[in-house]
Coordinates of C-alpha atoms in Angstrom, one line a residue:
M17 CA -30.0 9.5 -1.3
S18 CA -31.0 7.2 -4.0
S19 CA -30.9 3.8 -5.4
L20 CA -29.0 2.2 -8.1
T21 CA -30.9 0.6 -11.0
D22 CA -30.0 -2.7 -12.8
N23 CA -27.7 -1.2 -14.9
G24 CA -25.9 1.0 -12.6
T25 CA -27.6 4.4 -13.4
Q26 CA -29.5 6.6 -11.0
Q27 CA -31.4 9.9 -11.0
E28 CA -29.4 11.1 -8.1
K29 CA -25.9 9.5 -7.3
V30 CA -25.5 7.5 -4.2
S31 CA -23.8 9.0 -1.5
M32 CA -20.5 7.4 -0.2
L33 CA -18.5 8.3 2.7
I34 CA -15.0 7.1 2.3
L35 CA -12.9 6.7 5.5
N36 CA -9.1 6.7 5.6
D37 CA -7.0 8.5 8.4
R38 CA -4.7 10.1 5.7
D39 CA -5.8 12.1 2.5
L40 CA -4.9 11.3 -1.3
S41 CA -1.9 13.9 -1.3
S42 CA -0.1 11.9 1.6
G43 CA 2.9 10.9 -0.1
F44 CA 3.2 7.4 -2.1
G45 CA 2.1 3.9 -2.0
G46 CA 0.0 2.0 0.3
Q47 CA -3.8 3.3 1.3
A48 CA -3.5 6.6 0.1
S49 CA -2.4 5.7 -3.8
F50 CA -5.2 2.8 -3.5
I51 CA -7.9 5.2 -2.7
K52 CA -6.4 7.5 -5.1
N53 CA -6.5 5.4 -8.0
L54 CA -10.0 4.0 -7.5
D55 CA -11.4 7.5 -7.0
P56 CA -12.1 8.4 -10.9
W57 CA -13.8 5.2 -11.5
L58 CA -16.0 5.5 -8.2
R59 CA -16.9 9.0 -8.6
Q60 CA -18.7 7.9 -11.9
K61 CA -21.6 6.0 -9.9
F62 CA -21.1 7.7 -6.4
A63 CA -20.9 10.9 -4.7
L64 CA -17.6 10.8 -2.5
T65 CA -17.3 12.5 0.6
Y66 CA -13.8 11.8 2.1
V67 CA -13.2 12.3 6.2
T68 CA -9.6 12.2 7.0
L69 CA -7.3 13.6 10.1
Q70 CA -5.9 17.0 9.6
S71 CA -2.3 17.2 9.0
V72 CA -1.5 18.5 12.5
W73 CA -2.7 14.9 13.6
L74 CA -0.6 13.0 11.6
K75 CA 3.0 15.1 12.9
Q76 CA 2.1 15.1 16.2
K77 CA 3.8 12.6 18.9
L78 CA 1.6 12.1 21.7
V79 CA -1.8 10.5 20.6
P80 CA -1.9 7.5 18.6
I81 CA -3.3 8.7 15.1
R82 CA -5.5 5.6 15.1
L83 CA -7.1 6.7 18.4
A84 CA -7.6 10.4 17.3
Y85 CA -9.1 9.0 14.0
L86 CA -11.6 6.9 15.7
I87 CA -12.7 9.6 17.7
R88 CA -13.2 11.8 14.5
V89 CA -15.0 9.4 12.6
F90 CA -17.4 8.7 15.6
L91 CA -18.3 12.6 16.1
F92 CA -18.3 12.9 12.2
L93 CA -21.2 10.1 12.0
I94 CA -23.0 11.5 15.4
R95 CA -23.9 14.5 13.2
H96 CA -24.0 13.6 9.7
R97 CA -24.8 10.0 9.1
H98 CA -28.1 10.8 7.8
N99 CA -26.2 12.0 4.8
F100 CA -24.8 9.0 3.3
D101 CA -26.3 5.7 1.6
I102 CA -23.3 3.6 2.3
V103 CA -19.6 3.9 4.1
L104 CA -16.2 2.3 2.6
S105 CA -14.0 1.8 5.3
H106 CA -9.9 1.5 5.0
T107 CA -9.1 1.4 8.4
P108 CA -10.1 -1.0 11.3
E109 CA -10.8 2.1 14.0
A110 CA -13.0 3.8 11.4
S111 CA -15.1 0.6 10.7
Y112 CA -15.3 -0.2 14.4
A113 CA -16.9 3.4 14.5
V114 CA -19.3 2.9 11.8
S115 CA -20.7 -0.3 13.3
F116 CA -22.6 1.4 16.2
F117 CA -24.5 3.2 13.6
R118 CA -27.2 2.0 11.3
I119 CA -25.7 2.7 8.2
P120 CA -24.4 0.0 5.7
F121 CA -20.8 -0.4 5.5
M122 CA -17.9 -2.2 3.7
H123 CA -14.5 -2.6 5.2
I124 CA -11.0 -3.1 3.2
F125 CA -8.5 -5.0 5.2
H126 CA -5.2 -3.7 4.4
G127 CA -2.0 -5.3 4.8
N128 CA -1.1 -6.8 8.5
L129 CA -4.1 -8.4 10.5
N130 CA -3.2 -6.5 13.3
P131 CA -2.0 -2.7 12.6
V132 CA -0.8 -2.1 16.0
I133 CA 2.1 -4.3 15.6
M134 CA 3.6 -1.5 13.6
S135 CA 2.6 1.3 16.2
T136 CA 5.4 3.9 16.7
F137 CA 4.2 4.4 20.1
W138 CA 6.0 2.5 23.1
Y139 CA 2.5 1.7 24.5
G140 CA 0.9 0.4 21.0
K141 CA 1.5 -3.1 22.0
Y142 CA -1.0 -2.9 24.7
F143 CA -3.7 -1.7 22.2
R144 CA -3.1 -5.3 20.4
R145 CA -6.0 -7.1 22.2
L146 CA -8.3 -4.1 21.6
F147 CA -7.7 -4.3 17.9
G148 CA -8.9 -7.8 17.8
H149 CA -11.8 -7.0 19.6
F150 CA -12.3 -4.2 16.7
E151 CA -11.5 -7.1 14.0
A152 CA -13.9 -9.4 15.3
R153 CA -16.9 -6.7 15.6
I154 CA -15.9 -5.4 12.0
I155 CA -16.3 -9.2 10.7
K156 CA -19.7 -9.5 12.4
K157 CA -21.1 -6.2 11.5
A158 CA -19.9 -5.2 7.8
G159 CA -22.2 -6.1 4.9
H160 CA -19.1 -6.8 2.7
L161 CA -15.5 -7.6 3.5
F162 CA -12.4 -7.2 1.1
T163 CA -8.9 -8.2 1.6
V164 CA -6.0 -6.6 0.2
G165 CA -3.2 -8.7 1.6
E166 CA -3.4 -12.1 3.0
F167 CA -6.1 -14.7 2.4
R168 CA -8.9 -14.4 4.7
P169 CA -12.3 -16.9 4.4
E170 CA -14.6 -14.3 5.1
A171 CA -13.3 -11.8 2.7
E172 CA -13.3 -11.0 -1.2
K173 CA -9.7 -10.7 -2.5
L174 CA -9.0 -7.4 -4.4
F175 CA -5.7 -6.6 -5.7
N176 CA -4.1 -2.9 -5.7
P177 CA -5.5 -0.7 -8.0
V178 CA -2.9 0.8 -10.3
S179 CA -3.2 2.9 -13.4
I180 CA -2.1 0.9 -16.4
D181 CA -0.7 4.0 -18.1
M182 CA 2.4 4.5 -16.0
P183 CA 5.2 6.8 -17.2
G184 CA 8.9 5.9 -17.6
L185 CA 8.0 2.6 -20.1
A186 CA 9.0 4.1 -23.6
G187 CA 12.3 5.1 -24.5
T188 CA 13.8 4.9 -20.8
V189 CA 17.4 4.4 -19.8
R190 CA 16.9 2.7 -16.6
K191 CA 19.5 2.9 -14.2
D192 CA 20.2 2.2 -10.3
F193 CA 18.0 0.2 -7.6
I194 CA 15.4 1.5 -5.5
Y195 CA 13.6 1.4 -2.2
A196 CA 10.1 3.1 -1.8
G197 CA 8.1 3.0 1.7
R198 CA 8.6 4.3 5.1
L199 CA 11.9 4.1 7.0
E200 CA 10.5 2.0 10.1
T201 CA 12.1 -0.9 11.9
V202 CA 9.6 -3.6 10.3
K203 CA 10.6 -2.4 6.7
N204 CA 14.2 -3.5 7.3
V205 CA 15.6 -0.9 5.5
D206 CA 19.2 -1.4 7.1
K207 CA 19.3 -5.1 5.6
I208 CA 19.0 -3.3 2.3
I209 CA 21.6 -1.0 2.9
E210 CA 23.9 -3.7 4.0
L211 CA 23.1 -6.2 1.0
Y212 CA 23.9 -3.4 -1.1
S213 CA 27.3 -2.7 0.3
Q214 CA 28.2 -6.2 0.1
L215 CA 27.2 -6.5 -4.2
P216 CA 30.1 -6.9 -6.5
A217 CA 31.9 -3.7 -7.0
D218 CA 31.1 -3.4 -10.8
I219 CA 27.3 -3.8 -9.8
K220 CA 27.7 -0.7 -7.3
A221 CA 29.9 1.4 -9.8
Q222 CA 26.8 1.1 -12.2
N223 CA 23.9 1.2 -10.0
K224 CA 23.3 3.4 -7.0
L225 CA 20.5 3.0 -4.3
N226 CA 18.0 5.4 -4.2
I227 CA 16.0 5.4 -1.1
I228 CA 12.4 7.1 -1.0
G229 CA 10.5 7.6 2.3
T230 CA 10.8 9.2 5.9
G231 CA 10.5 7.3 9.2
S232 CA 11.8 7.3 12.8
Q233 CA 14.9 5.2 11.0
E234 CA 16.0 7.6 9.2
K235 CA 18.7 9.2 10.9
H236 CA 20.0 5.6 11.9
L237 CA 20.1 4.6 8.3
Q238 CA 22.1 7.7 7.3
K239 CA 24.7 7.0 9.8
L240 CA 24.7 3.0 8.7
V241 CA 25.6 4.6 4.9
Y242 CA 28.4 6.8 6.3
N243 CA 29.7 4.0 8.5
L244 CA 29.8 1.6 5.4
D245 CA 31.6 4.3 3.3
L246 CA 28.5 4.7 0.9
N247 CA 28.2 8.3 0.7
N248 CA 28.5 8.3 -3.0
N249 CA 26.2 5.2 -3.8
V250 CA 23.5 5.5 -1.4
A251 CA 21.1 8.8 -1.9
F252 CA 17.8 9.5 0.6
H253 CA 15.1 11.4 -1.2
G254 CA 12.7 12.1 1.7
L255 CA 8.8 11.9 1.1
T256 CA 8.1 12.7 -2.4
D257 CA 4.6 12.9 -4.1
N258 CA 3.3 9.8 -5.8
D259 CA 4.1 10.7 -9.6
T260 CA 7.4 11.6 -8.6
A261 CA 8.1 8.4 -6.9
I262 CA 6.5 6.4 -9.7
R263 CA 8.6 8.2 -12.2
M264 CA 11.7 7.5 -9.9
I265 CA 10.5 3.5 -9.9
A266 CA 9.9 3.5 -13.6
N267 CA 13.3 4.7 -14.4
S268 CA 14.9 2.1 -12.1
R269 CA 16.2 -1.3 -12.7
I270 CA 15.1 -3.0 -9.7
L271 CA 12.9 -2.6 -6.8
I272 CA 14.0 -4.0 -3.7
I273 CA 12.1 -4.7 -0.3
A274 CA 13.2 -6.2 2.8
S275 CA 10.0 -6.3 5.3
S276 CA 9.5 -8.5 7.9
S277 CA 5.7 -7.7 8.0
E278 CA 3.6 -7.2 4.9
G279 CA 0.1 -7.5 3.4
F280 CA 0.9 -6.9 -0.2
P281 CA 2.7 -3.6 -0.8
M282 CA 1.1 -1.2 -3.3
V283 CA 4.7 -0.2 -4.2
I284 CA 5.0 -3.7 -5.7
A285 CA 2.1 -3.6 -8.0
E286 CA 3.1 0.0 -9.2
S287 CA 6.7 -1.2 -9.6
L288 CA 5.5 -4.0 -11.6
T289 CA 3.4 -2.1 -13.7
C290 CA 6.3 0.3 -14.7
G291 CA 8.3 -2.7 -15.9
T292 CA 10.6 -2.4 -13.0
P293 CA 11.3 -6.0 -11.6
V294 CA 11.0 -6.8 -7.9
I295 CA 13.2 -8.7 -5.4
A296 CA 11.3 -9.1 -2.0
T297 CA 11.1 -10.7 1.2
D298 CA 8.6 -13.9 0.9
V299 CA 6.1 -12.3 3.5
G300 CA 2.2 -11.7 3.4
D301 CA 0.8 -12.0 -0.1
I302 CA 3.5 -10.8 -2.2
R303 CA 4.1 -14.8 -3.4
S304 CA 0.8 -14.6 -4.9
V305 CA 2.4 -12.1 -7.6
L306 CA 5.8 -12.3 -7.6
K307 CA 7.4 -15.4 -9.3
D308 CA 10.9 -16.4 -8.7
G309 CA 12.4 -15.9 -11.9
Y310 CA 9.8 -14.4 -13.9
N311 CA 9.3 -10.8 -12.8
G312 CA 11.8 -10.7 -10.0
F313 CA 13.0 -12.9 -6.9
L314 CA 11.6 -13.8 -3.6
L315 CA 14.0 -13.8 -0.6
E316 CA 13.5 -16.6 1.9
S317 CA 14.0 -16.1 5.6
A318 CA 17.5 -17.2 5.8
Y319 CA 18.7 -15.3 3.0
S320 CA 22.4 -14.1 2.6
S321 CA 24.1 -11.5 0.7
V322 CA 25.5 -14.3 -1.8
D323 CA 22.1 -15.3 -2.6
F324 CA 20.7 -11.6 -3.0
S325 CA 24.0 -10.8 -5.3
E326 CA 23.3 -13.6 -7.5
K327 CA 19.8 -12.4 -8.0
V328 CA 20.5 -9.3 -8.6
R329 CA 23.1 -10.6 -11.5
V330 CA 20.4 -12.6 -12.8
I331 CA 17.8 -10.0 -13.5
L332 CA 20.5 -7.7 -14.7
A333 CA 21.7 -10.6 -17.2
N334 CA 18.3 -11.0 -18.5
Y335 CA 16.7 -7.6 -18.2
N336 CA 14.3 -7.1 -20.9
T337 CA 12.7 -10.5 -20.3
F338 CA 12.1 -9.8 -16.5
S339 CA 10.8 -6.1 -17.4
F340 CA 8.7 -7.5 -20.0
N341 CA 7.3 -10.5 -17.5
S342 CA 6.5 -7.4 -15.0
I343 CA 4.1 -5.4 -17.1
Q344 CA 2.5 -8.8 -18.1
S345 CA 2.2 -9.8 -14.8
A346 CA 0.8 -6.4 -13.6
R347 CA -2.4 -6.8 -15.6
I348 CA -4.2 -7.8 -12.5
F349 CA -3.8 -4.4 -11.0
D350 CA -6.2 -2.6 -13.2
A351 CA -7.7 0.1 -11.4
K352 CA -11.0 -0.5 -13.5
V353 CA -11.5 -4.4 -12.3
S354 CA -11.2 -3.4 -8.5
A355 CA -13.5 -0.6 -8.9
N356 CA -16.0 -2.9 -10.8
S357 CA -15.7 -5.3 -7.7
L358 CA -16.6 -2.5 -5.1
I359 CA -19.5 -1.0 -7.2
S360 CA -21.0 -4.5 -7.4
A361 CA -20.7 -5.3 -4.0
C362 CA -22.3 -1.6 -2.9
K363 CA -24.8 -2.1 -5.3
K364 CA -25.7 -5.5 -3.6
L365 CA -25.3 -4.0 0.1
I366 CA -27.6 -1.0 -0.6
R367 CA -30.3 -3.2 -2.2
S368 CA -30.5 -5.6 0.7
H369 CA -30.1 -2.9 3.8

C-alpha cells in the first residue's frame, strides 16, 4: 500500500485490482484487447492484480457469466480487499460488488448501456431492471467514471487503446473483406453475408469474405453460406488469438460491421490503425470516428444492397486515399494517451480517499 507523489513516482507501487470476467488471452477485440493494450502502461505505475473467471465458467450454459462473476468478485473482496489501494472495473456486476466495500474504484462503461440486452440466456431479459439498479449505484458510488461507447454526461470519454505499431502496413498486398466479432444475432452477420452475395461478380471474384469469431449463430450462418452457394467465397476461421486477427485485418481491404447495437467496437479502432477502411452501421459512438467518404462509410438504418455495393466500389477505386486516412484518424487510439487519463484519475482518487 502506498501513495503516488506529484510527479507520479513512488517508493512502493500502488496496488491496483483490475476486474474483468475474461482474461487477456480470451480472443480478439472487445474488453480483453482494451485491457491488454493498457497493461504495459499501467504496469509502469501500479502493481496490477487481475481477477477473472475460470474458463470453465465461460464454456458452461447453465449459470449466466455475469452472475457467476458477481459472486466471484464479492467473495474475493471479502478476503482480499485490504490488499489493494484502488480498483479499476470493466464490468457493471464487478463494480456493483466493489461498491459495498470501503475501497476507491473507477468504472469504465463499455458499449451498451445495459449489457443484459445481449444475454444469450432466455431469461436474461428479466435481469434488465436489476442492471439498471447496478448502473444507478455505480454512478453514485464510483470515484471516477469513464465511457468508451456513447456519450455520458457523468463520465469522461476514453478512446479504445491500440498499439500504434501494427503489423501488415508495409509491403502488404491487401485482398478480401473481413468481419471480426461474435457470431450473435445482434451482430447481423447474416446481413453481411447477404450483402456480400449481392455484390457484382467482379468484386466477389477478387475478394472473398473472411469471418473471424464464434457464437450461437455459427451453424445458421454456415447454412446460409451453403444456401447462397458461397462456399468458395466465404470462409469461417473460428476464434483466433488477437495477433492473428490483427494480421488478417491488416491484410484485408475492408472491415464490415453491421451490428444493430454497439458502443464503439474495438475492432474498428484496430482496423483503422492497420489502414483498413471500415463500412459499419451507424450505431453507438461509431460515427464519432468513422467519417463518410474519408476512412470508410456509415450504413444508415434503411441501407440496401445497392447502397452497400456503391460504397464498396468507391473505397476500392480510391483505396490508397481511404487507407491513408484510416491511419491518420486512428492516432486518437494511442494506448499511452488513454493510460495517462486513467493514471491521472487514479492519482486524484487515491489522494482524495
